Short mmCIF file of C-alpha atoms in Angstrom, two decimals:
data_model
loop_
_atom_site.label_atom_id
_atom_site.label_comp_id
_atom_site.label_asym_id
_atom_site.label_seq_id
_atom_site.Cartn_x
_atom_site.Cartn_y
_atom_site.Cartn_z
CA MET G 1 -218.13 -9.81 49.71
CA GLU G 2 -217.73 -6.38 48.26
CA GLU G 3 -219.19 -5.96 44.81
CA THR G 4 -216.74 -3.33 43.57
CA THR G 5 -215.53 -3.34 39.97
CA GLN G 6 -212.07 -4.24 41.17
CA ALA G 7 -213.34 -7.14 43.28
CA LYS G 8 -215.36 -8.39 40.30
CA GLN G 9 -212.29 -8.30 38.06
CA ILE G 10 -210.27 -10.25 40.62
CA TYR G 11 -213.09 -12.75 40.99
CA ASP G 12 -213.38 -13.12 37.21
CA LYS G 13 -209.71 -14.12 37.15
CA MET G 14 -210.25 -16.60 39.98
CA VAL G 15 -213.19 -18.15 38.12
CA LYS G 16 -211.17 -18.52 34.93
CA GLU G 17 -208.37 -20.24 36.83
CA ALA G 18 -210.74 -22.56 38.70
CA SER G 19 -212.78 -23.56 35.65
CA PRO G 20 -211.26 -26.20 33.39
CA ASP G 21 -211.24 -25.33 29.68
CA SER G 22 -213.07 -27.44 27.14
CA PRO G 23 -210.61 -29.79 25.40
CA ILE G 24 -210.60 -27.75 22.18
CA VAL G 25 -207.99 -29.73 20.22
CA LEU G 26 -209.60 -33.07 21.06
CA ASN G 27 -213.05 -31.65 20.25
CA CYS G 28 -211.76 -30.38 16.89
CA ILE G 29 -210.32 -33.79 16.01
CA LYS G 30 -213.56 -35.54 16.97
CA ALA G 31 -215.57 -33.00 14.96
CA PHE G 32 -213.29 -33.41 11.93
CA VAL G 33 -213.53 -37.20 11.96
CA SER G 34 -217.28 -37.43 12.67
CA GLY G 35 -218.23 -34.57 10.34
CA GLY G 36 -216.04 -36.09 7.65
CA PHE G 37 -217.68 -39.45 8.22
CA ILE G 38 -221.16 -38.00 7.65
CA CYS G 39 -219.96 -36.23 4.49
CA THR G 40 -218.36 -39.46 3.26
CA ILE G 41 -221.69 -41.25 3.68
CA GLY G 42 -223.26 -38.43 1.66
CA GLN G 43 -220.65 -38.85 -1.06
CA LEU G 44 -221.12 -42.64 -1.18
CA LEU G 45 -224.88 -42.13 -1.48
CA ARG G 46 -224.26 -39.64 -4.26
CA ASN G 47 -221.96 -42.02 -6.16
CA TYR G 48 -224.62 -44.72 -5.93
CA ILE G 49 -227.55 -42.47 -6.93
CA GLU G 50 -225.54 -41.07 -9.87
CA THR G 51 -225.68 -44.54 -11.44
CA PHE G 52 -229.41 -43.92 -12.03
CA SER G 53 -228.57 -40.87 -14.26
CA LEU G 54 -231.20 -38.58 -12.70
CA GLY G 55 -229.23 -35.40 -13.33
CA GLU G 56 -227.09 -33.29 -10.98
CA ASP G 57 -229.88 -31.40 -9.19
CA THR G 58 -232.11 -34.40 -8.53
CA THR G 59 -229.17 -36.44 -7.28
CA SER G 60 -228.18 -33.71 -4.76
CA LEU G 61 -231.79 -33.44 -3.64
CA ILE G 62 -232.13 -37.15 -3.00
CA VAL G 63 -228.88 -37.26 -1.02
CA CYS G 64 -230.10 -34.38 1.17
CA VAL G 65 -233.48 -35.99 1.73
CA ILE G 66 -231.92 -39.29 2.79
CA LEU G 67 -229.49 -37.63 5.21
CA ILE G 68 -232.22 -35.44 6.71
CA LEU G 69 -234.54 -38.41 7.11
CA ALA G 70 -231.81 -40.48 8.75
CA SER G 71 -231.01 -37.67 11.19
CA ALA G 72 -234.70 -37.09 11.99
CA ILE G 73 -235.17 -40.79 12.77
CA LEU G 74 -232.01 -40.95 14.87
CA THR G 75 -233.15 -37.82 16.76
CA GLY G 76 -236.55 -39.38 17.38
CA LEU G 77 -234.87 -42.46 18.77
CA GLY G 78 -232.78 -40.23 21.03
CA LEU G 79 -229.53 -41.32 19.40
CA TYR G 80 -228.45 -38.21 17.51
CA GLY G 81 -228.33 -36.14 20.71
CA LYS G 82 -226.04 -38.72 22.26
CA LEU G 83 -223.79 -38.65 19.21
CA GLY G 84 -223.66 -34.86 19.53
CA LYS G 85 -222.05 -35.15 22.94
CA TYR G 86 -219.00 -36.84 21.44
CA CYS G 87 -218.95 -35.39 17.94
CA GLY G 88 -219.79 -31.75 18.77
CA ALA G 89 -219.51 -29.57 15.66
CA GLY G 90 -219.05 -32.76 13.61
CA THR G 91 -222.73 -33.60 14.03
CA ILE G 92 -224.00 -29.99 14.27
CA VAL G 93 -222.52 -28.46 11.10
CA PRO G 94 -223.61 -30.98 8.40
CA ILE G 95 -227.20 -30.97 7.12
CA THR G 96 -227.99 -33.77 9.60
CA GLY G 97 -227.33 -31.32 12.43
CA PHE G 98 -229.81 -28.89 10.95
CA ALA G 99 -232.43 -31.65 10.85
CA ASN G 100 -231.63 -32.48 14.48
CA SER G 101 -232.13 -28.83 15.47
CA VAL G 102 -235.60 -28.84 13.91
CA VAL G 103 -236.78 -32.25 15.11
CA SER G 104 -235.56 -31.97 18.72
CA PRO G 105 -237.66 -28.91 19.68
CA ALA G 106 -240.59 -30.38 17.73
CA ILE G 107 -240.46 -33.43 20.01
CA GLU G 108 -239.84 -31.40 23.17
CA PHE G 109 -242.70 -28.95 22.69
CA LYS G 110 -245.30 -31.36 21.26
CA LYS G 111 -246.97 -31.46 24.69
CA GLU G 112 -247.89 -27.77 24.34
CA GLY G 113 -249.99 -28.58 21.26
CA PHE G 114 -249.38 -28.97 17.55
CA VAL G 115 -249.83 -25.27 16.73
CA PHE G 116 -248.30 -23.18 19.52
CA GLY G 117 -246.14 -26.01 20.75
CA MET G 118 -244.61 -28.16 18.06
CA ALA G 119 -245.02 -25.95 14.99
CA ALA G 120 -244.23 -22.63 16.68
CA LYS G 121 -241.20 -23.91 18.57
CA MET G 122 -239.87 -26.08 15.75
CA PHE G 123 -237.57 -23.33 14.48
CA LEU G 124 -236.38 -22.24 17.91
CA ILE G 125 -232.80 -23.20 17.08
CA ALA G 126 -232.92 -23.46 13.29
CA GLY G 127 -234.66 -20.07 12.94
CA PRO G 128 -231.52 -17.94 13.30
CA VAL G 129 -229.72 -20.15 10.76
CA ILE G 130 -232.52 -19.58 8.26
CA VAL G 131 -232.75 -15.83 8.93
CA TYR G 132 -229.04 -15.10 8.71
CA GLY G 133 -228.47 -17.66 5.98
CA THR G 134 -231.07 -15.91 3.82
CA LEU G 135 -229.65 -12.49 4.69
CA THR G 136 -226.12 -13.57 3.80
CA SER G 137 -227.24 -15.00 0.47
CA ILE G 138 -229.02 -11.74 -0.36
CA ILE G 139 -225.86 -9.73 0.38
CA VAL G 140 -223.66 -12.13 -1.59
CA GLY G 141 -226.21 -12.06 -4.45
CA LEU G 142 -226.17 -8.26 -4.54
CA ILE G 143 -222.37 -8.15 -4.57
CA TYR G 144 -222.35 -10.75 -7.35
CA TYR G 145 -224.96 -8.74 -9.31
CA PHE G 146 -222.98 -5.50 -9.21
CA VAL G 147 -219.41 -6.82 -9.25
CA GLY G 148 -219.59 -10.16 -10.97
CA MET T 1 -240.11 -10.09 73.43
CA LYS T 2 -236.91 -11.99 73.73
CA ASN T 3 -234.53 -10.77 71.08
CA LYS T 4 -233.77 -13.66 68.78
CA ARG T 5 -231.45 -11.77 66.49
CA ILE T 6 -227.85 -12.52 67.34
CA GLY T 7 -226.21 -10.65 64.48
CA ALA T 8 -226.72 -8.82 61.22
CA GLN T 9 -227.91 -11.90 59.33
CA THR T 10 -228.35 -14.59 61.98
CA VAL T 11 -231.24 -15.50 64.28
CA LYS T 12 -231.29 -18.02 67.12
CA LEU T 13 -234.57 -19.82 67.67
CA SER T 14 -235.84 -19.62 71.25
CA GLU T 15 -236.72 -23.32 71.11
CA PRO T 16 -235.05 -25.73 68.70
CA VAL T 17 -237.34 -26.86 65.88
CA VAL T 18 -237.50 -30.60 65.33
CA ILE T 19 -237.08 -32.11 61.88
CA ALA T 20 -239.57 -34.88 62.61
CA GLY T 21 -239.46 -36.65 59.29
CA VAL T 22 -237.90 -36.33 55.86
CA SER T 23 -238.40 -37.88 52.46
CA SER T 24 -236.49 -38.08 49.22
CA VAL T 25 -238.04 -39.17 45.94
CA VAL T 26 -235.65 -39.11 43.00
CA GLY T 27 -235.22 -40.02 39.35
CA PRO T 28 -233.35 -43.05 37.97
CA LYS T 29 -229.99 -41.30 37.44
CA GLU T 30 -229.91 -40.16 41.07
CA GLY T 31 -230.81 -43.72 42.07
CA GLU T 32 -227.76 -44.99 40.23
CA GLY T 33 -225.52 -42.49 42.06
CA PRO T 34 -223.49 -42.95 45.25
CA LEU T 35 -226.49 -42.11 47.47
CA GLY T 36 -228.83 -44.41 45.53
CA ASN T 37 -229.71 -46.79 48.34
CA LEU T 38 -230.41 -43.96 50.80
CA PHE T 39 -233.33 -42.45 48.90
CA ASP T 40 -236.87 -43.42 49.93
CA THR T 41 -238.17 -43.85 46.40
CA VAL T 42 -236.35 -44.07 43.09
CA ALA T 43 -238.61 -43.59 40.05
CA LYS T 44 -238.01 -46.11 37.28
CA GLU T 45 -238.09 -43.44 34.59
CA ALA T 46 -237.83 -39.65 34.51
CA LEU T 47 -241.43 -39.26 33.32
CA TYR T 48 -242.60 -41.07 36.49
CA GLY T 49 -245.67 -42.42 34.69
CA GLU T 50 -246.80 -38.96 33.51
CA ASP T 51 -246.90 -37.63 29.95
CA SER T 52 -244.75 -34.50 30.38
CA TRP T 53 -241.64 -33.50 32.35
CA GLU T 54 -243.59 -30.79 34.15
CA LYS T 55 -246.31 -33.18 35.31
CA ALA T 56 -243.61 -35.63 36.35
CA GLU T 57 -241.99 -32.98 38.55
CA SER T 58 -245.34 -32.32 40.23
CA LYS T 59 -245.69 -36.03 40.90
CA PHE T 60 -242.28 -36.06 42.58
CA VAL T 61 -243.57 -33.21 44.78
CA THR T 62 -246.82 -34.99 45.66
CA GLU T 63 -245.13 -38.28 46.48
CA ALA T 64 -242.33 -36.73 48.52
CA LEU T 65 -244.57 -34.47 50.61
CA GLN T 66 -246.98 -37.30 51.40
CA LEU T 67 -244.12 -39.56 52.35
CA ALA T 68 -242.49 -36.96 54.62
CA VAL T 69 -245.76 -36.51 56.52
CA GLU T 70 -246.20 -40.26 56.80
CA LYS T 71 -242.63 -40.80 58.02
CA ALA T 72 -243.10 -38.08 60.65
CA GLY T 73 -246.06 -40.12 61.94
CA LYS T 74 -248.56 -37.44 61.01
CA THR T 75 -251.35 -36.81 58.54
CA MET T 76 -251.95 -33.86 56.20
CA GLU T 77 -254.55 -32.53 58.69
CA ASP T 78 -251.74 -32.03 61.21
CA ILE T 79 -249.85 -29.72 58.83
CA ASP T 80 -250.48 -26.01 59.38
CA TYR T 81 -248.50 -24.71 56.43
CA ILE T 82 -246.72 -25.96 53.35
CA LEU T 83 -243.67 -23.94 52.28
CA CYS T 84 -242.01 -25.09 49.12
CA GLY T 85 -240.89 -24.16 45.64
CA ASP T 86 -239.15 -25.23 42.47
CA LEU T 87 -237.46 -23.92 39.33
CA LEU T 88 -240.26 -23.99 36.79
CA ASN T 89 -241.95 -20.79 35.66
CA GLN T 90 -244.37 -19.48 38.28
CA CYS T 91 -243.42 -22.40 40.58
CA THR T 92 -245.95 -24.67 38.89
CA GLY T 93 -243.97 -27.81 39.68
CA THR T 94 -244.93 -27.23 43.30
CA THR T 95 -248.45 -25.85 42.96
CA PHE T 96 -249.72 -28.65 40.73
CA GLY T 97 -248.10 -31.14 43.05
CA ILE T 98 -249.73 -29.87 46.25
CA LYS T 99 -253.02 -28.38 45.11
CA ASP T 100 -255.08 -31.35 46.25
CA PHE T 101 -253.64 -31.38 49.77
CA LYS T 102 -255.77 -28.37 50.78
CA VAL T 103 -253.21 -27.10 53.27
CA PRO T 104 -252.41 -23.37 53.68
CA TYR T 105 -249.47 -22.69 51.40
CA PHE T 106 -246.70 -20.18 50.88
CA GLY T 107 -244.99 -20.57 47.51
CA LEU T 108 -241.27 -19.87 47.63
CA PHE T 109 -238.70 -19.02 45.02
CA GLY T 110 -235.07 -19.06 46.01
CA ALA T 111 -233.92 -20.90 42.89
CA CYS T 112 -231.76 -23.82 44.03
CA SER T 113 -231.53 -22.40 47.56
CA THR T 114 -235.24 -23.08 48.11
CA MET T 115 -234.70 -25.94 50.57
CA GLY T 116 -232.73 -23.62 52.84
CA GLU T 117 -235.29 -20.87 52.44
CA SER T 118 -238.21 -23.17 53.24
CA MET T 119 -236.46 -24.65 56.29
CA SER T 120 -235.56 -21.15 57.52
CA LEU T 121 -239.05 -19.74 57.18
CA GLY T 122 -240.71 -22.91 58.44
CA ALA T 123 -238.57 -22.87 61.57
CA MET T 124 -239.35 -19.19 62.11
CA LEU T 125 -243.10 -19.81 61.74
CA LEU T 126 -242.87 -22.53 64.38
CA ASP T 127 -240.71 -20.47 66.71
CA GLY T 128 -243.06 -17.54 66.29
CA GLY T 129 -245.86 -19.72 67.60
CA PHE T 130 -247.85 -19.61 64.38
CA ALA T 131 -247.82 -23.34 63.72
CA GLU T 132 -247.30 -26.77 65.25
CA ASN T 133 -246.17 -28.59 62.10
CA VAL T 134 -244.84 -27.15 58.86
CA LEU T 135 -244.12 -29.12 55.71
CA VAL T 136 -241.16 -27.81 53.72
CA GLY T 137 -239.48 -28.96 50.53
CA ALA T 138 -238.03 -28.24 47.12
CA SER T 139 -238.06 -29.97 43.75
CA SER T 140 -236.41 -29.89 40.34
CA HIS T 141 -236.40 -32.05 37.23
CA PHE T 142 -233.47 -32.38 34.84
CA CYS T 143 -235.58 -32.63 31.69
CA ALA T 144 -238.00 -29.85 32.63
CA ALA T 145 -235.09 -27.57 33.59
CA GLU T 146 -233.21 -28.28 30.35
CA LYS T 147 -236.35 -27.52 28.37
CA GLN T 148 -236.95 -24.24 30.19
CA PHE T 149 -233.41 -22.97 30.66
CA ARG T 150 -231.32 -24.56 27.91
CA PHE T 151 -232.04 -26.71 24.87
CA PRO T 152 -234.39 -29.54 23.87
CA LEU T 153 -233.11 -32.85 25.23
CA ALA T 154 -232.62 -34.50 21.84
CA LEU T 155 -230.44 -31.66 20.52
CA GLY T 156 -226.87 -32.82 20.00
CA THR T 157 -224.93 -30.31 22.10
CA GLN T 158 -221.73 -30.56 24.10
CA ARG T 159 -221.76 -29.49 27.75
CA PRO T 160 -218.66 -27.67 28.97
CA PRO T 161 -216.65 -29.11 31.91
CA SER T 162 -218.01 -26.38 34.22
CA ALA T 163 -221.68 -27.35 33.62
CA THR T 164 -223.69 -29.06 36.34
CA TRP T 165 -226.46 -31.65 36.12
CA THR T 166 -229.92 -30.73 37.46
CA VAL T 167 -231.10 -33.28 40.01
CA THR T 168 -234.49 -34.87 39.37
CA GLY T 169 -236.58 -35.33 42.47
CA ASP T 170 -238.07 -33.74 45.57
CA GLY T 171 -236.74 -33.58 49.09
CA SER T 172 -239.13 -32.69 51.88
CA ALA T 173 -239.19 -32.38 55.65
CA VAL T 174 -241.77 -32.01 58.40
CA LEU T 175 -240.73 -29.40 60.93
CA SER T 176 -242.40 -29.66 64.32
CA LYS T 177 -242.46 -28.00 67.70
CA LYS T 178 -242.31 -31.34 69.45
CA GLY T 179 -241.01 -34.79 68.66
CA LYS T 180 -237.77 -36.61 68.12
CA GLY T 181 -235.10 -36.00 65.54
CA PRO T 182 -232.36 -33.55 64.59
CA VAL T 183 -233.15 -29.92 65.35
CA ILE T 184 -232.78 -26.54 63.67
CA THR T 185 -231.25 -24.04 66.09
CA GLU T 186 -230.07 -21.05 64.09
CA ILE T 187 -230.64 -19.46 60.73
CA THR T 188 -228.34 -17.21 58.71
CA THR T 189 -230.11 -15.59 55.80
CA GLY T 190 -228.03 -14.65 52.80
CA LYS T 191 -227.95 -11.43 50.85
CA ILE T 192 -228.04 -11.34 47.08
CA ILE T 193 -224.46 -11.21 45.84
CA ASP T 194 -223.63 -10.48 42.22
CA MET T 195 -219.97 -10.72 41.28
CA GLY T 196 -220.58 -10.22 37.58
CA VAL T 197 -220.57 -13.83 36.36
CA THR T 198 -222.59 -14.18 33.14
CA ASP T 199 -221.75 -17.75 32.11
CA THR T 200 -224.92 -19.83 32.64
CA MET T 201 -222.82 -22.94 32.12
CA ASN T 202 -220.80 -22.10 35.23
CA MET T 203 -223.43 -21.67 37.96
CA GLY T 204 -221.06 -22.77 40.71
CA ALA T 205 -218.94 -19.70 40.05
CA ALA T 206 -222.01 -17.45 40.04
CA MET T 207 -223.25 -18.77 43.40
CA ALA T 208 -219.99 -19.23 45.33
CA PRO T 209 -219.79 -15.58 46.51
CA ALA T 210 -223.33 -15.85 47.94
CA ALA T 211 -222.28 -18.92 49.94
CA VAL T 212 -219.27 -16.95 51.16
CA ASN T 213 -221.60 -14.16 52.27
CA VAL T 214 -223.58 -16.59 54.44
CA LEU T 215 -220.46 -18.28 55.80
CA THR T 216 -218.69 -15.05 56.78
CA ALA T 217 -221.88 -13.52 58.19
CA HIS T 218 -222.55 -16.67 60.20
CA PHE T 219 -219.04 -16.84 61.65
CA LYS T 220 -219.05 -13.12 62.41
CA ASP T 221 -222.50 -13.25 64.04
CA THR T 222 -221.73 -16.32 66.15
CA GLY T 223 -218.01 -15.83 66.76
CA ARG T 224 -217.37 -19.37 65.55
CA GLN T 225 -214.82 -20.85 63.18
CA PRO T 226 -215.48 -23.37 60.36
CA ASN T 227 -214.13 -26.24 62.48
CA TYR T 228 -216.99 -25.75 64.99
CA TYR T 229 -219.12 -27.88 62.65
CA ASP T 230 -218.78 -31.55 61.83
CA VAL T 231 -220.13 -30.81 58.38
CA ILE T 232 -220.57 -27.63 56.36
CA ALA T 233 -222.49 -28.47 53.20
CA THR T 234 -223.34 -26.02 50.45
CA GLY T 235 -226.17 -26.79 48.04
CA ASP T 236 -225.07 -27.15 44.44
CA LEU T 237 -221.80 -25.33 43.86
CA GLY T 238 -220.15 -28.39 42.38
CA TYR T 239 -216.40 -28.87 42.18
CA ILE T 240 -215.62 -25.44 40.72
CA GLY T 241 -217.88 -23.52 43.10
CA LYS T 242 -216.52 -25.39 46.10
CA GLN T 243 -212.96 -24.58 45.11
CA LEU T 244 -213.89 -20.90 44.71
CA VAL T 245 -215.51 -20.84 48.17
CA ILE T 246 -212.33 -22.25 49.70
CA GLU T 247 -210.25 -19.57 47.96
CA LEU T 248 -212.62 -16.72 48.80
CA MET T 249 -212.90 -17.83 52.43
CA ALA T 250 -209.12 -17.95 52.71
CA LYS T 251 -209.04 -14.31 51.60
CA GLU T 252 -211.57 -13.52 54.35
CA GLY T 253 -209.32 -15.25 56.86
CA TYR T 254 -211.22 -18.53 57.31
CA GLU T 255 -209.80 -21.94 56.55
CA MET T 256 -212.37 -24.33 55.12
CA GLY T 257 -211.27 -27.83 56.09
CA GLU T 258 -212.18 -31.44 55.38
CA ASN T 259 -215.60 -30.87 56.97
CA PHE T 260 -216.62 -28.68 54.02
CA THR T 261 -218.46 -30.38 51.19
CA ASP T 262 -221.15 -29.70 48.61
CA CYS T 263 -224.36 -31.66 47.98
CA GLY T 264 -223.70 -31.43 44.23
CA ILE T 265 -220.46 -33.34 44.77
CA GLU T 266 -222.01 -35.98 47.05
CA ILE T 267 -225.00 -36.88 44.89
CA PHE T 268 -223.33 -37.99 41.65
CA ASP T 269 -220.28 -40.00 40.70
CA LYS T 270 -218.40 -37.55 38.48
CA GLN T 271 -216.40 -40.23 36.68
CA ASN T 272 -219.12 -42.76 35.91
CA GLN T 273 -222.18 -40.53 35.62
CA ASP T 274 -220.83 -37.86 33.28
CA THR T 275 -222.13 -35.03 35.43
CA HIS T 276 -219.16 -32.69 34.90
CA SER T 277 -218.93 -30.19 37.78
CA GLY T 278 -221.61 -31.94 39.89
CA GLY T 279 -225.33 -31.91 40.67
CA SER T 280 -227.53 -28.80 40.80
CA GLY T 281 -231.15 -27.75 41.05
CA CYS T 282 -233.48 -27.26 44.02
CA ALA T 283 -233.65 -31.00 44.56
CA CYS T 284 -229.88 -31.35 44.79
CA SER T 285 -229.54 -30.00 48.32
CA ALA T 286 -233.07 -31.09 49.28
CA VAL T 287 -232.72 -34.81 48.53
CA THR T 288 -229.08 -34.99 49.67
CA PHE T 289 -230.06 -33.52 53.02
CA ALA T 290 -233.20 -35.63 53.31
CA SER T 291 -231.28 -38.84 52.73
CA TYR T 292 -227.54 -38.74 53.39
CA PHE T 293 -227.16 -35.95 55.96
CA TYR T 294 -230.42 -36.54 57.84
CA LYS T 295 -229.47 -40.17 58.39
CA LYS T 296 -226.05 -39.19 59.75
CA LEU T 297 -227.60 -36.53 61.98
CA SER T 298 -230.20 -38.96 63.30
CA GLU T 299 -227.56 -41.56 64.09
CA GLY T 300 -225.34 -39.01 65.78
CA GLU T 301 -222.54 -39.45 63.28
CA ILE T 302 -222.84 -35.73 62.59
CA GLY T 303 -223.28 -33.65 65.72
CA ARG T 304 -223.53 -30.16 64.25
CA MET T 305 -224.08 -29.19 60.67
CA LEU T 306 -224.24 -25.92 58.75
CA PHE T 307 -226.44 -26.53 55.71
CA ILE T 308 -226.26 -23.83 53.01
CA PRO T 309 -228.39 -24.38 49.89
CA THR T 310 -227.32 -22.00 47.13
CA GLY T 311 -229.29 -20.47 44.27
CA ALA T 312 -228.73 -18.55 41.04
CA LEU T 313 -231.42 -15.89 40.65
CA MET T 314 -231.55 -15.63 36.88
CA SER T 315 -234.01 -16.44 34.11
CA PRO T 316 -233.37 -17.30 30.45
CA THR T 317 -234.61 -13.80 29.58
CA THR T 318 -232.21 -11.94 31.88
CA SER T 319 -229.31 -14.07 30.66
CA GLN T 320 -230.16 -13.48 27.01
CA GLN T 321 -230.27 -9.76 27.72
CA GLY T 322 -226.72 -10.02 28.99
CA SER T 323 -227.49 -9.49 32.68
CA THR T 324 -225.20 -11.01 35.27
CA ILE T 325 -226.23 -13.91 37.53
CA PRO T 326 -227.02 -12.83 41.11
CA GLY T 327 -226.55 -15.54 43.74
CA ILE T 328 -228.29 -16.26 47.05
CA ALA T 329 -227.66 -18.72 49.86
CA HIS T 330 -229.56 -19.73 52.99
CA GLY T 331 -227.76 -21.07 56.03
CA VAL T 332 -229.44 -23.40 58.53
CA VAL T 333 -227.74 -24.81 61.64
CA ILE T 334 -228.87 -28.35 62.38
CA GLU T 335 -227.87 -30.32 65.46
CA SER T 336 -228.15 -34.04 66.05
CA ARG T 337 -229.37 -33.94 69.70
CA LYS T 338 -228.64 -37.63 69.96
CA GLU T 339 -226.59 -38.36 73.04
#
């Protein structure tokens, strides 16, 4: 096998042809339905909690806490990961997915100790979301400050 | 000295080396697969009674090596060298598994090609007159590999169709100067081939060119054609990698026929086990050889076999830095010798 640039380009084409694509349309539909289902549960919870007249902020907070707790428990039981296989973005994007991304490394790295294992590795996947989420909100805040 | 080199990458042993005994110890998923009843031991759970994936992998190593020695009718005292390796950082799956054996040891890293590498070097040690019995093997563990190379197990991710499933287990063999059993006659050592593949979820594509390097070198060095062998089995290319080998070999002027298969295809049932492109990992070729192929060789159902474990020589760090995935393959010719 010659490793020339031309040979690599030809091989790249061969690989693309031989490798089946992910079923994007089907995955999108599954994500839409499952993600929508999680959000509907959130809305139902919200409607119910609103009957206690705790105020807008507290109601939102309680809904989040319940969803996060549910996801953490399902992750611990090994069920959320299995859901993720079918739901894809539907279970990753909502707040439950964020909880899953924190709990799963915490479980996986517990054996390396509570400090350098669990705690240090807990944000292995969620870390970038926090970093760039914060950064984006700063930028948006600055734009809002000067323009808005 | 008699010249044992018969070509650029191939050597012919002056005396065939006997594969006196083999063992395969696997995880539960492998036990549920098509080769399930051929494995020596199937662990009930992936942790194998340990409290971490890494310790579990070491236990697979310990159990398999002991069993191989036992099945060869020998004891650890008879073993002159252990040659084996795995996928975990610094090959700790192996070292923690064998440290109590107190046998001289060479640690090997050939990624998933390790079984081929260990059989090659073991046979050369024997043929060189440096040993009477050499214990070789390779191990991998799905959960430990996922943890090290990809994501935590409980994370809800989707695997693409081109992804492969790391085999949990250890396959081992006792190579001897004397005894009964299938024999190793020739060895074709692969070169590192890097065709620029960067997708770590498509390892078959990354390794296929390395398998082609061994195949073409072997046929050139020996003057043979693919149909000379009853079976040509690559290590863990899976469905995609196998297809690419067929296409690349056709370009080189060789027709790969029905006798060409891949251990990653044999070990799992694609439809029912959700393993996508097939099995992978050091244990994939090791346990498939030590169960399925060894049995057929011993019974004479396979007369001549070209066994080519394949490996992807990358690490999570090199991949994250955007480096390509270099591949390697190790070819071993095994003959039945049963009349």
